[in-house]
Coordinates of C-alpha atoms in Angstrom, one line a residue:
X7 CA -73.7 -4.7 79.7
X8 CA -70.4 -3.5 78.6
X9 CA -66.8 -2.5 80.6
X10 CA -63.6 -1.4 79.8
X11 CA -60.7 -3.7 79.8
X12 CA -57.0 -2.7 80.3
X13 CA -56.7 -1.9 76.4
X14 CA -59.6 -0.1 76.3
X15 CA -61.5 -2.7 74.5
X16 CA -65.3 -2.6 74.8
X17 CA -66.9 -5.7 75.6
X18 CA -70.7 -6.8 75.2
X19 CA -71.7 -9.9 77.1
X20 CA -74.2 -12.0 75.7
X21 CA -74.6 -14.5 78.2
X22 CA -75.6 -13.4 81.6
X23 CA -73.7 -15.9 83.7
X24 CA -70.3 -14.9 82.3
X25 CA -68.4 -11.9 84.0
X26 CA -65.8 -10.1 83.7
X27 CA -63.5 -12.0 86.6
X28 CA -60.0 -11.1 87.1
X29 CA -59.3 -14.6 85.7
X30 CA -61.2 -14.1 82.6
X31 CA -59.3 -10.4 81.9
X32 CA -56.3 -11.3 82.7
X33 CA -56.9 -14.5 79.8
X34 CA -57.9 -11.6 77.7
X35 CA -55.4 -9.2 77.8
X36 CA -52.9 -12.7 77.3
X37 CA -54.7 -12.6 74.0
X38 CA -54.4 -9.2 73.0
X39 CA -51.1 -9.3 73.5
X40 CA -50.7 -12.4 71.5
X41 CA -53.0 -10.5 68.7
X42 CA -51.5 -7.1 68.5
X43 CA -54.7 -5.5 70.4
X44 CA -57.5 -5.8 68.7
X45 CA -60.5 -7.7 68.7
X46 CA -62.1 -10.0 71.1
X47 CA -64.6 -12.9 70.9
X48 CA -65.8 -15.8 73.3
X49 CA -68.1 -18.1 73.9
X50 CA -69.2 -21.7 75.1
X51 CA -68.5 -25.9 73.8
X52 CA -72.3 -26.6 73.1
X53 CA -74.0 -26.8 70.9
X54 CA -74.3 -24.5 67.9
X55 CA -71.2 -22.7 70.0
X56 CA -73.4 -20.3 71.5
X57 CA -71.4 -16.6 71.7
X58 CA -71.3 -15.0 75.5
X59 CA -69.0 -12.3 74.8
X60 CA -67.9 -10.0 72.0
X61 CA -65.9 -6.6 71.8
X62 CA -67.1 -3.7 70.3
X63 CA -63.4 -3.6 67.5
X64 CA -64.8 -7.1 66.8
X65 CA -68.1 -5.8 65.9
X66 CA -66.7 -2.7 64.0
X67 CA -64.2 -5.5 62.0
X68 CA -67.0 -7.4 61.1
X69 CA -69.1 -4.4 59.5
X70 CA -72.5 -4.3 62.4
X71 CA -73.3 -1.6 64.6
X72 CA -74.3 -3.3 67.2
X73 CA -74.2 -7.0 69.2
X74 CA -78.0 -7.1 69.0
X75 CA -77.3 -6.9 64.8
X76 CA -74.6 -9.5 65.0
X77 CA -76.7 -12.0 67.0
X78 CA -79.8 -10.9 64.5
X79 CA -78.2 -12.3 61.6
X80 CA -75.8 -15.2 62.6
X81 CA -78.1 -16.4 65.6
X82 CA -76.0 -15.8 68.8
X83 CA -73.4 -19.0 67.4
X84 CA -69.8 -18.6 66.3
X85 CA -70.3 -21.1 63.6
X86 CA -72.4 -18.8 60.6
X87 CA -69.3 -16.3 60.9
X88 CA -66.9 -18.0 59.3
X89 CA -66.6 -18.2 55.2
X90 CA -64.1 -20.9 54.6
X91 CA -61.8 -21.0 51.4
X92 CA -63.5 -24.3 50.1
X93 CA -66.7 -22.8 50.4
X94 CA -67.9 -25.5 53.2
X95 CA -69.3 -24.2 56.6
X96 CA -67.5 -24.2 59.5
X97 CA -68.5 -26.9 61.7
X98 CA -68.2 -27.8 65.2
X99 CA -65.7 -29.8 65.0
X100 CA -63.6 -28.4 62.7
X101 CA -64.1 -25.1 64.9
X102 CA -63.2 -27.4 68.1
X103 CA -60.2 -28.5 66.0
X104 CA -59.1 -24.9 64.9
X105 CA -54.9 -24.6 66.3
X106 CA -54.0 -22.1 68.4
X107 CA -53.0 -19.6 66.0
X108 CA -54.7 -19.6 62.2
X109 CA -56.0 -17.4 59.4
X110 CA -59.3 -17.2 58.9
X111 CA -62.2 -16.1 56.2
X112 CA -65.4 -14.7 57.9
X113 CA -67.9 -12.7 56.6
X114 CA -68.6 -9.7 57.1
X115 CA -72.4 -7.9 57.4
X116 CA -71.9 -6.9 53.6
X117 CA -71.2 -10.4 52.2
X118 CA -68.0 -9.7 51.7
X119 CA -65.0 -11.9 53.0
X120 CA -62.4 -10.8 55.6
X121 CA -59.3 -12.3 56.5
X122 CA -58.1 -12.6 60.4
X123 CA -55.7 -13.5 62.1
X124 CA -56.5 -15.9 65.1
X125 CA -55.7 -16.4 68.3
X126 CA -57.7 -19.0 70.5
X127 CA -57.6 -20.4 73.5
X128 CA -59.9 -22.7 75.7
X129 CA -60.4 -21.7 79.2
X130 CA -63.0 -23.6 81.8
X131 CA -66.2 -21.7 82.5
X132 CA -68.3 -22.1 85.2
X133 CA -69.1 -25.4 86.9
X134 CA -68.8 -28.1 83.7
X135 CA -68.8 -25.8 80.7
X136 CA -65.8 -25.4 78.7
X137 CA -65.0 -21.7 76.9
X138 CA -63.2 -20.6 74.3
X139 CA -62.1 -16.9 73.7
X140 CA -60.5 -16.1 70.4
X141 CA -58.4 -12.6 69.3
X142 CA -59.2 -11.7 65.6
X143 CA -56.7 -9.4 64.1
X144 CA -57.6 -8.2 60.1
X145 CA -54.9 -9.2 58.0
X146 CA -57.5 -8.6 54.8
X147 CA -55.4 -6.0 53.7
X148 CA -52.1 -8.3 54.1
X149 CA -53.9 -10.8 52.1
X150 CA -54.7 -8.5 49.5
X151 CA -51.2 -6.9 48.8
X152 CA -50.0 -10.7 48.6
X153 CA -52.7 -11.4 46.5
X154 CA -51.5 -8.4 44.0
X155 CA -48.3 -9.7 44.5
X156 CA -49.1 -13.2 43.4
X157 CA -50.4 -11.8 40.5
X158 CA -48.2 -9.0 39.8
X159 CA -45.6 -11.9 39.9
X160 CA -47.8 -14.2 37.5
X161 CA -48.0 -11.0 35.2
X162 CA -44.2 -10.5 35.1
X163 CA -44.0 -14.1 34.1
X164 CA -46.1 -14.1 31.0
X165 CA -44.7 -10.6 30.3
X166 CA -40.9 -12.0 30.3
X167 CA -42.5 -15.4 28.5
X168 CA -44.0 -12.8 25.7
X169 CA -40.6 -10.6 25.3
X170 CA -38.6 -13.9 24.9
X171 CA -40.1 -14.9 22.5
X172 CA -40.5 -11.6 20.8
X173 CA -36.8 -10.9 20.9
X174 CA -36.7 -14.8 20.0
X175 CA -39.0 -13.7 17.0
X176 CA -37.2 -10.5 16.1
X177 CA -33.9 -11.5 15.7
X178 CA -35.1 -14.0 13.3
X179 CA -37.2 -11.9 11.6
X180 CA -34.0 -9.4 11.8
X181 CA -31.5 -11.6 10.5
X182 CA -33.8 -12.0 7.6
X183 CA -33.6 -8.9 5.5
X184 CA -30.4 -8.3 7.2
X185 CA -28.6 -11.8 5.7
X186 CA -30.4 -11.1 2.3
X187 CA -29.1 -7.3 2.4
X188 CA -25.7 -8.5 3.1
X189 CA -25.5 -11.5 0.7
X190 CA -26.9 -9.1 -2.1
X191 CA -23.8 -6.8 -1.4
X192 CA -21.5 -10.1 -1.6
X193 CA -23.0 -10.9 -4.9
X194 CA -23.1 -7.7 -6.7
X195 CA -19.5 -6.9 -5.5
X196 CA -18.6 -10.4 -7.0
X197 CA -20.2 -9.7 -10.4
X198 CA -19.4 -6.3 -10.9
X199 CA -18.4 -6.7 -14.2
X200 CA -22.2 -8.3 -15.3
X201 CA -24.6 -5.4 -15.0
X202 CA -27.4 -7.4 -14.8
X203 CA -26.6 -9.5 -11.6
X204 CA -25.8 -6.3 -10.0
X205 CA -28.7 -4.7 -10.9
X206 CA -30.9 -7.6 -9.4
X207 CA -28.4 -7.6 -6.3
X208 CA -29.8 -4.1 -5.9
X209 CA -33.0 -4.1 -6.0
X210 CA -33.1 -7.2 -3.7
X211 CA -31.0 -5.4 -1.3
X212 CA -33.8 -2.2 -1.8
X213 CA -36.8 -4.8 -0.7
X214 CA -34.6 -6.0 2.4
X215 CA -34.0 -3.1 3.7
X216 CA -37.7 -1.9 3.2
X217 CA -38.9 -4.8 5.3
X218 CA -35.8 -4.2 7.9
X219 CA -37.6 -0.7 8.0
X220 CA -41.4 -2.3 8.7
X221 CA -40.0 -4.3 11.3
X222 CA -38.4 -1.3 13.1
X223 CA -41.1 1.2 12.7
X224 CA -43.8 -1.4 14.0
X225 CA -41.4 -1.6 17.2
X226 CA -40.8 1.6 18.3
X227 CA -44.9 2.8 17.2
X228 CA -45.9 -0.3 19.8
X229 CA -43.3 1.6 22.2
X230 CA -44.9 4.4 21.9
X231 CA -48.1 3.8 21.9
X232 CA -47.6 1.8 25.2
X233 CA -45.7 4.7 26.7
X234 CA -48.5 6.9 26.3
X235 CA -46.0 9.7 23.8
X236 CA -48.2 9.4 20.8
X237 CA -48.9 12.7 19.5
X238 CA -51.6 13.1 17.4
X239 CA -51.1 16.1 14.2
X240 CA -53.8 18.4 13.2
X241 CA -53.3 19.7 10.0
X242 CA -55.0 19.9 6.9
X243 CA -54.1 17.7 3.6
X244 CA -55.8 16.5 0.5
X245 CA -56.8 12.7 2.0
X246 CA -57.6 11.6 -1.9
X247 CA -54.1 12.5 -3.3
X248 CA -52.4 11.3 0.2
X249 CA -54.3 8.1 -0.4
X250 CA -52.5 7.9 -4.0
X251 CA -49.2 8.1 -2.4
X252 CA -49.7 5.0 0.2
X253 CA -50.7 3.4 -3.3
X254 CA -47.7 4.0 -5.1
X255 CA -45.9 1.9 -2.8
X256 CA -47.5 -0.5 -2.0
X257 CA -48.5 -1.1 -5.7
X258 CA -44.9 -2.5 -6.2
X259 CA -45.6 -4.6 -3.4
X260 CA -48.7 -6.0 -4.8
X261 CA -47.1 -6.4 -8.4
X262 CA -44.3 -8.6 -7.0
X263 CA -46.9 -11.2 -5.6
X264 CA -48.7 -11.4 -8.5
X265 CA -52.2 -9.5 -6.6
X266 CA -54.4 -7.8 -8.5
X267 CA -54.4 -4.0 -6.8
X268 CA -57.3 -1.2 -8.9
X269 CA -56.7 2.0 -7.6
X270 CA -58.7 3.2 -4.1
X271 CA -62.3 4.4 -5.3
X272 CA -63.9 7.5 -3.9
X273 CA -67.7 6.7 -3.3
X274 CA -68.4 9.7 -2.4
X275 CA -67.2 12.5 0.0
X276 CA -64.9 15.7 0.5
X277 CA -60.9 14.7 -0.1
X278 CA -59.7 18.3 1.7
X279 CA -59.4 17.6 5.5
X280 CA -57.9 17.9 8.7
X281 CA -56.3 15.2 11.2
X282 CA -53.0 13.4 12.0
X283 CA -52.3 12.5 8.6
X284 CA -49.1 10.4 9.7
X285 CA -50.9 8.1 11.8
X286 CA -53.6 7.8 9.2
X287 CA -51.3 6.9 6.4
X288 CA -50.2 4.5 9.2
X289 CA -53.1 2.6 9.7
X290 CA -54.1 2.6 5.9
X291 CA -50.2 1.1 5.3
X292 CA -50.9 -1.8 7.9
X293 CA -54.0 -2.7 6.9
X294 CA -53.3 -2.5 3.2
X295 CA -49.8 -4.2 3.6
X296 CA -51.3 -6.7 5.4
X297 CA -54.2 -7.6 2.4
X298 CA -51.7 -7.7 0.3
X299 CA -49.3 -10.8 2.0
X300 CA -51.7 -12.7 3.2
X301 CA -53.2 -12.8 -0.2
X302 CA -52.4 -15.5 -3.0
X303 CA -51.2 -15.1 -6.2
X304 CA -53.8 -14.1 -8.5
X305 CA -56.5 -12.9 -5.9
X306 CA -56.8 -9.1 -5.3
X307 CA -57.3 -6.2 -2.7
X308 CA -59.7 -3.6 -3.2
X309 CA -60.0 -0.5 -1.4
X310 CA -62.9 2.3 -1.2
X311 CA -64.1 5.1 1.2
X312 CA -67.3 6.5 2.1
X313 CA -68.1 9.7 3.9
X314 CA -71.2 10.5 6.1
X315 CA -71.6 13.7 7.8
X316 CA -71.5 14.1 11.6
X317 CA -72.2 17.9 11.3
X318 CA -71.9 21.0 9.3
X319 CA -67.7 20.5 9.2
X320 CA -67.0 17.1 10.3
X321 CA -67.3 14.1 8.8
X322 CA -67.1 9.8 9.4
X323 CA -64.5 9.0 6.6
X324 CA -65.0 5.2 6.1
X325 CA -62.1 3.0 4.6
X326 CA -62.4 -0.1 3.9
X327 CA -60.4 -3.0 2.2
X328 CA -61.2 -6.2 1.0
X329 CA -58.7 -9.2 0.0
X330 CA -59.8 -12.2 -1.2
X331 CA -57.1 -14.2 0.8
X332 CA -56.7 -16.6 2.9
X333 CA -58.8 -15.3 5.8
X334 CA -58.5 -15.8 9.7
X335 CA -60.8 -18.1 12.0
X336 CA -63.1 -16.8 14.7
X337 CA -60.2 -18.1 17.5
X338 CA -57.5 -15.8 16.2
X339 CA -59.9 -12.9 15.8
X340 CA -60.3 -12.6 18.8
X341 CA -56.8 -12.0 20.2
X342 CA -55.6 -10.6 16.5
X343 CA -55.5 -7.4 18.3
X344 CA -53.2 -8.5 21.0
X345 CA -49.3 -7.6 20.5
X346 CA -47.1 -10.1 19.1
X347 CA -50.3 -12.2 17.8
X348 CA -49.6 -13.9 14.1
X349 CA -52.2 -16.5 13.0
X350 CA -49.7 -17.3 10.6
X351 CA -45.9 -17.5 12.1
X352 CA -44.4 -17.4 9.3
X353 CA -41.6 -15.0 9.2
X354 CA -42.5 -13.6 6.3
X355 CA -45.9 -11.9 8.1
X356 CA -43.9 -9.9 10.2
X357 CA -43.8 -9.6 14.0
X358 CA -47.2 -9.5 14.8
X359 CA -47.4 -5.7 15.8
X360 CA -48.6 -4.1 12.7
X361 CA -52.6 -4.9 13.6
X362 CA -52.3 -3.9 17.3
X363 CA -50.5 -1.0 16.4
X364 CA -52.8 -0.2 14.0
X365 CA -56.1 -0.8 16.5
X366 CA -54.4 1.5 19.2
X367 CA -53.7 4.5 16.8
X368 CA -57.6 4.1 15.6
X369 CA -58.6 4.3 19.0
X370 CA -56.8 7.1 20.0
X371 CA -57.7 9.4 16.6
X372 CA -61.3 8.3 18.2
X373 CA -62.0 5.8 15.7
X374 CA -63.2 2.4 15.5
X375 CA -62.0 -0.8 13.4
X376 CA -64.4 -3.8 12.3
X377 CA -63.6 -6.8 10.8
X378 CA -65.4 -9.7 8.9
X379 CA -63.3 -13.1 7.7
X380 CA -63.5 -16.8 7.5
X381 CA -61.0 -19.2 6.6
X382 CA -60.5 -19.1 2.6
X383 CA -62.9 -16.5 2.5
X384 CA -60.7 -13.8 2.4
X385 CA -60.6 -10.6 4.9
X386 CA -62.7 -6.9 4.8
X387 CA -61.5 -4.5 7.6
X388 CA -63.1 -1.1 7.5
X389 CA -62.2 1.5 9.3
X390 CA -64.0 4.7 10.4
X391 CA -62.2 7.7 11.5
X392 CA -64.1 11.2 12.0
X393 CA -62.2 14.0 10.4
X394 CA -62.7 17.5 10.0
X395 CA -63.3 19.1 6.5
X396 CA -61.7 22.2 5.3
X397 CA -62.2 24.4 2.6
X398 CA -59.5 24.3 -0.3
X399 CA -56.4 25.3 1.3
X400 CA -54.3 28.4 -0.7
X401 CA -50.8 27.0 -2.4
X402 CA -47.8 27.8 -0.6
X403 CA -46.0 30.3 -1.9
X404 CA -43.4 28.9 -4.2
X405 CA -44.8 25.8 -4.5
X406 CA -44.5 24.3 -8.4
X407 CA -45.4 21.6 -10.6
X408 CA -41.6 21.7 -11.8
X409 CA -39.8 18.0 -12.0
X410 CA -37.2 17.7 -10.4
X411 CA -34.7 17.5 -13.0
X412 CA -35.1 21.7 -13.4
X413 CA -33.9 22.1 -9.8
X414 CA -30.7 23.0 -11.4
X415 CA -29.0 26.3 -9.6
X416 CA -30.3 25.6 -6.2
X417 CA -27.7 26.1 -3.9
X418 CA -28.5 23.9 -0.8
X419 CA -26.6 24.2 3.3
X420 CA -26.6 20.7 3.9
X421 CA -25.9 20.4 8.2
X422 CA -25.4 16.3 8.5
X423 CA -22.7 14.6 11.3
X424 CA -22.9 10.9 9.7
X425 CA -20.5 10.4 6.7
X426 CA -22.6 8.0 5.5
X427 CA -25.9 10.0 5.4
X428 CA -24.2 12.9 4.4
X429 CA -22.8 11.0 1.5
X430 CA -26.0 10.1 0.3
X431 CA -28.0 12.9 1.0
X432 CA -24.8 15.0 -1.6
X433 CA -25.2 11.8 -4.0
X434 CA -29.0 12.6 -4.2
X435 CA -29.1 16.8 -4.5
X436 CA -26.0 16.4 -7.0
X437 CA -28.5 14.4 -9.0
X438 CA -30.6 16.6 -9.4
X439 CA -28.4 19.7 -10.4
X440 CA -28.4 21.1 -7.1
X441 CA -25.2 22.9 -5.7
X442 CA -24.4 21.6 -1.9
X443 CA -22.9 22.9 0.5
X444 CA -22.0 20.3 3.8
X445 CA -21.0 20.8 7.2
X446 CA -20.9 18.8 10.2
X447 CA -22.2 20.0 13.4
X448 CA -25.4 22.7 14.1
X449 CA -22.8 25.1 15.3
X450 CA -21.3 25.0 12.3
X451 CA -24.4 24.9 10.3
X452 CA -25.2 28.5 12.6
X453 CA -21.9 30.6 11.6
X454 CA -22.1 29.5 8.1
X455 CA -25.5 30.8 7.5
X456 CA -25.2 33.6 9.4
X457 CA -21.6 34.7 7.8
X458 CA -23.1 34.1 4.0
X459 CA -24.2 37.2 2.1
X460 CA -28.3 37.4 1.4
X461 CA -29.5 34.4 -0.8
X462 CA -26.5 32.6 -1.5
X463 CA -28.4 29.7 -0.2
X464 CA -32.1 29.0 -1.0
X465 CA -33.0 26.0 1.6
X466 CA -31.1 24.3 4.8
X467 CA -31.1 20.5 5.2
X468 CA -30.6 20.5 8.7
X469 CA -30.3 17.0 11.1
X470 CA -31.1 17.3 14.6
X471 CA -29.0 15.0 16.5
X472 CA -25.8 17.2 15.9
X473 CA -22.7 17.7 18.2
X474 CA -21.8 20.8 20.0
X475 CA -25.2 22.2 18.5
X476 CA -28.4 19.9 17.5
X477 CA -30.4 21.0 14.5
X478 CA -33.3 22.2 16.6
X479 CA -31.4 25.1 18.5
X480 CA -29.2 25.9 15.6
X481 CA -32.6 26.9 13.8
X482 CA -34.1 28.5 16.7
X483 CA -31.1 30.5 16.8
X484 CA -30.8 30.8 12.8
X485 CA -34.2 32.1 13.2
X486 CA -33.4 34.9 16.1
X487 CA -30.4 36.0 14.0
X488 CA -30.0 39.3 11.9
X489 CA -28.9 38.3 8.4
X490 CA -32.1 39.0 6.1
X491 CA -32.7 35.4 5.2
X492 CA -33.6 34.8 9.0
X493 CA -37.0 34.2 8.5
X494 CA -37.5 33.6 5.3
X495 CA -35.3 30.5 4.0
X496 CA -36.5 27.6 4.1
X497 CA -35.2 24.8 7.1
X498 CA -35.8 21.2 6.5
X499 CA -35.3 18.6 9.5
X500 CA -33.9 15.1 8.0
X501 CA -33.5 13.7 10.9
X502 CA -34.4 9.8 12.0
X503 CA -36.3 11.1 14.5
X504 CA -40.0 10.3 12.9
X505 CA -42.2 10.5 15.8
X506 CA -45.1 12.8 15.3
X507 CA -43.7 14.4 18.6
X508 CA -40.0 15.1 16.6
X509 CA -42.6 16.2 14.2
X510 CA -43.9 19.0 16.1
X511 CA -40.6 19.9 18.2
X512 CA -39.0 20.4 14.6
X513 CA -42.0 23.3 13.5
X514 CA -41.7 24.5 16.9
X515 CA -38.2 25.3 16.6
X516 CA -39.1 27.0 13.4
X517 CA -38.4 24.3 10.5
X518 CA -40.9 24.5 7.3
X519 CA -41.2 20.7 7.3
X520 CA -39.6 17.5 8.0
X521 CA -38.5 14.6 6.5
X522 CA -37.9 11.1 7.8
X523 CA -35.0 8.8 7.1
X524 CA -34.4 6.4 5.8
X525 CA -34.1 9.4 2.7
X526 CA -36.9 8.9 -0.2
X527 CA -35.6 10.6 -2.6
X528 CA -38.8 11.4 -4.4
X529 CA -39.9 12.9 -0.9
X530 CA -36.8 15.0 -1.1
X531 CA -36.9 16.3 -4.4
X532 CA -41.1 17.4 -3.6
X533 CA -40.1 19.3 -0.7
X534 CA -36.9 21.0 -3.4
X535 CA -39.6 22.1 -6.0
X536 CA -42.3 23.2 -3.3
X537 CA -39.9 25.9 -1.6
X538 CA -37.8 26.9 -4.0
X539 CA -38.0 26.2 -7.9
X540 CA -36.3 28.2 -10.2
X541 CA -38.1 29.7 -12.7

């Protein structure tokens, strides 16, 4: 039998002597009141608290279509309904003792737990038998967003835990290089009258500043990489003599520890492909850098790579590289991926970024990256990255096998706003016998093009972050000109914007290439005698 009450709530009564008497409503509508208007359940103090009343929202809240289905699986009693926290059944008397307003776990027909908001209240029935009617409001959803807050909370907690102590970390590992660059400077401006000292000074200084730059890069890659802004480059290279660069600097690093470092083997495999070659040089730098610190004196790092074919123009290039230092236990491999993770926290091993940087840029180049170490067994890490293989790619035009010392006669628009950079970047083209020309904004690095008479100047140098102009419009617009070099001469972003996204946004404004700083000269001087040797 069912009937409306004054909130149009349903009701199914499961016991025949209980009606709907203006007593009994009137106790009802109390409760939805109380409850915000939602469901109703009742029934009797005997035992196995029998139900004699239930509401049809109660039913829908609980997940059956029907009373008959509710009675079906909990057996017409109150008392299977309820999922307690603890994980203990409700009993009598703790139902008897439940207070007049509490939050509840039942279960709903699925299994799955629901928290509601009660309201009960005991009422007299007929002749002895004492009833008790409850509201249940679902507050699951309450429950859940406090839940998420909980741990959103918890999260924000370790979060500010991990950046304390990364900043704690960084500034140490900071101050470092930085107190060695600047105590270098002290010395060699004190002893500037014994070459030798200075010389030292110097190159001390160099290694500083190197390491100031690993601990910078690492940084803003993890930034970017969490961000989501990591572009990924598809262009084609020679991977074997790429490879040979990475080598040549790191071989210095390798020589002053005292490890043995062979050049990389080629087992077997084409060295002309095509992929993100920044990131790849990347992840070959980490990995390598890494083999090399945490190896002692007098051990070695080997590297090789492998090819096998996926199809007819792509390949699985493998790399691998094997130390024989002082390996890593099977606890720390498992989190060595994790930001900020150093089994060693030394500062000397860096920040801890290098190998999570390094897994994320795998991953996203649709790689993968497999280790195998044990303590004092040293470390191999191999990683397997699918490429595309190209046939040999035609020289540029221009391009030469010239040293640099022969780059005499170039005559070079150097656009660069910071005295210092400019300075250096005039110290290095000077060096070389090239004539340089300097100005200060993009504007001005615009007019002066533009009002110089056809090859006067063979190449532009042009930073992006300019005043009144950056180096990205003043090429766009260099290149939209009419002077008869507008297409042809050479533009060259040195900017310190090294993201393979400033990458892009500098050959999409029209530049021929970029170049990172801090300024490698030998970097510099390739890019001289690849656009514009003299003969």
């Amino acid at each position: 039998m069912s009937i409306k009450t004054y909130y149009g709530e349903e009701l199914y009564f499961q016991d025949g002597s209980v009606a709907l008497s203006e007593d009994l409503e009137q106790s009802i509508r109390s409760l939805l009141t109380q409850n915000h208007g939602v469901g109703i359940i009742g029934g009797f103090y005997e035992p196995g608290l029998p139900l004699a009343l239930i509401s049809a929202l109660t039913l829908d809240m609980l997940g059956y279509e029907s009373a008959d289905a509710l009675n079906e699986r909990c057996g017409g009693s109150i008392l299977p309904l309820f999922s307690p926290a603890g994980g203990e059944a409700m009993t009598e008397s703790a139902f008897r003792a439940l207070p007049p307003i509490s939050e509840q776990r039942m279960d709903s027909k699925n299994g799955q737990p629901l928290w509601v908001r009660i309201v009960k209240r005991d009422r007299p029935g007929k002749g002895a038998r004492q009833m008790w009617l409850m509201s249940l409001c679902d507050i699951d959803t309450v429950h859940s967003r406090e839940e998420q807050l909980l741990h959103a909370k918890e999260d924000a907690e370790r979060a500010n835990l991990a950046k304390t102590h990364f900043l704690s970390r960084m500034s140490h590992d900071i101050r470092t290089p930085m107190n060695g660059m600047l105590g270098m400077a002290h010395i060699a401006q004190a002893n500037l009258d014994d070459p030798a000292v200075v010389a030292d000074a110097l190159q001390k200084i160099i290694t500083a500043g190197q390491q100031l730059k690993l601990l910078i890069d690492e940084v803003l890659d993890m930034s970017q990489l969490e961000s989501g802004r990591v572009e990924l480059l598809h262009e084609p290279f020679d991977l074997q003599a790429e490879l040979e660069k990475v080598d040549t600097v790191l071989t210095t690093l390798a020589a002053e520890r005292g490890v043995r470092f062979p050049p990389v083997r080629y087992l077997q495999g084409d060295s002309l492909v095509r992929g993100s070659l920044l990131h790849i040089c990347r992840v070959l730098e980490n990995i390598v850098t890494n083999a090399i610190k945490y190896t002692p004196a007098g051990g070695s790092v080997e590297r090789w790579v492998e090819e096998s074919p996926i199809d007819g123009t792509h390949a699985m290039y493998h790399f691998t590289v094997q130390d024989t230092g002082v390996g890593m236990s099977e606890e720390f491999q498992r989190h060595m991926f994790e930001p900020f993770t150093r089994e060693d926290t030394s500062a000397a091993h860096g920040t801890g970024l290098g190998i999570a940087i390094t897994h994320d840029l795998v991953e996203k180049m649709g790689g993968t990256i497999h280790v195998k170490s044990a303590p004092g067994a040293g470390t191999r890490v191999t990683v397997s990255l699918p490429l595309e293989r190209i046939p040999e790619p035609p020289k540029p035009a221009g391009s030469s096998d010239v040293p640099y010392q022969v780059l005499g006669g170039l005559r070079v628009l150097l656009a660069e706003d910071n005295d210092l950079n400019r300075e250096i970047v005039e110290f290095l083209l000077r060096q070389a016998g090239v004539e340089v020309e300097s100005v200060y904004t993009g504007r001005q690095a615009l007019e002066t093009f533009t009002a110089s008479r056809p090859g006067h100047y063979d190449l532009i140098l042009m930073d992006v972050m300019m005043p009144e102009l950056s180096g990205l419009d003043a090429t766009r617009r260099i290149r939209r000109s009419a002077h008869p070099q507008a297409q042809t001469i050479p533009i060259i972003a040195v900017t310190a914007n090294a993201f393979a996204s400033d990458v892009r946004a500098a050959l999409d404004a029209g530049m021929n290439e970029h170049i990172a700083k801090p300024l490698d000269s030998a970097r510099l001087y390739a890019v001289l005698q690849r656009y514009c040797a003299k003969k």
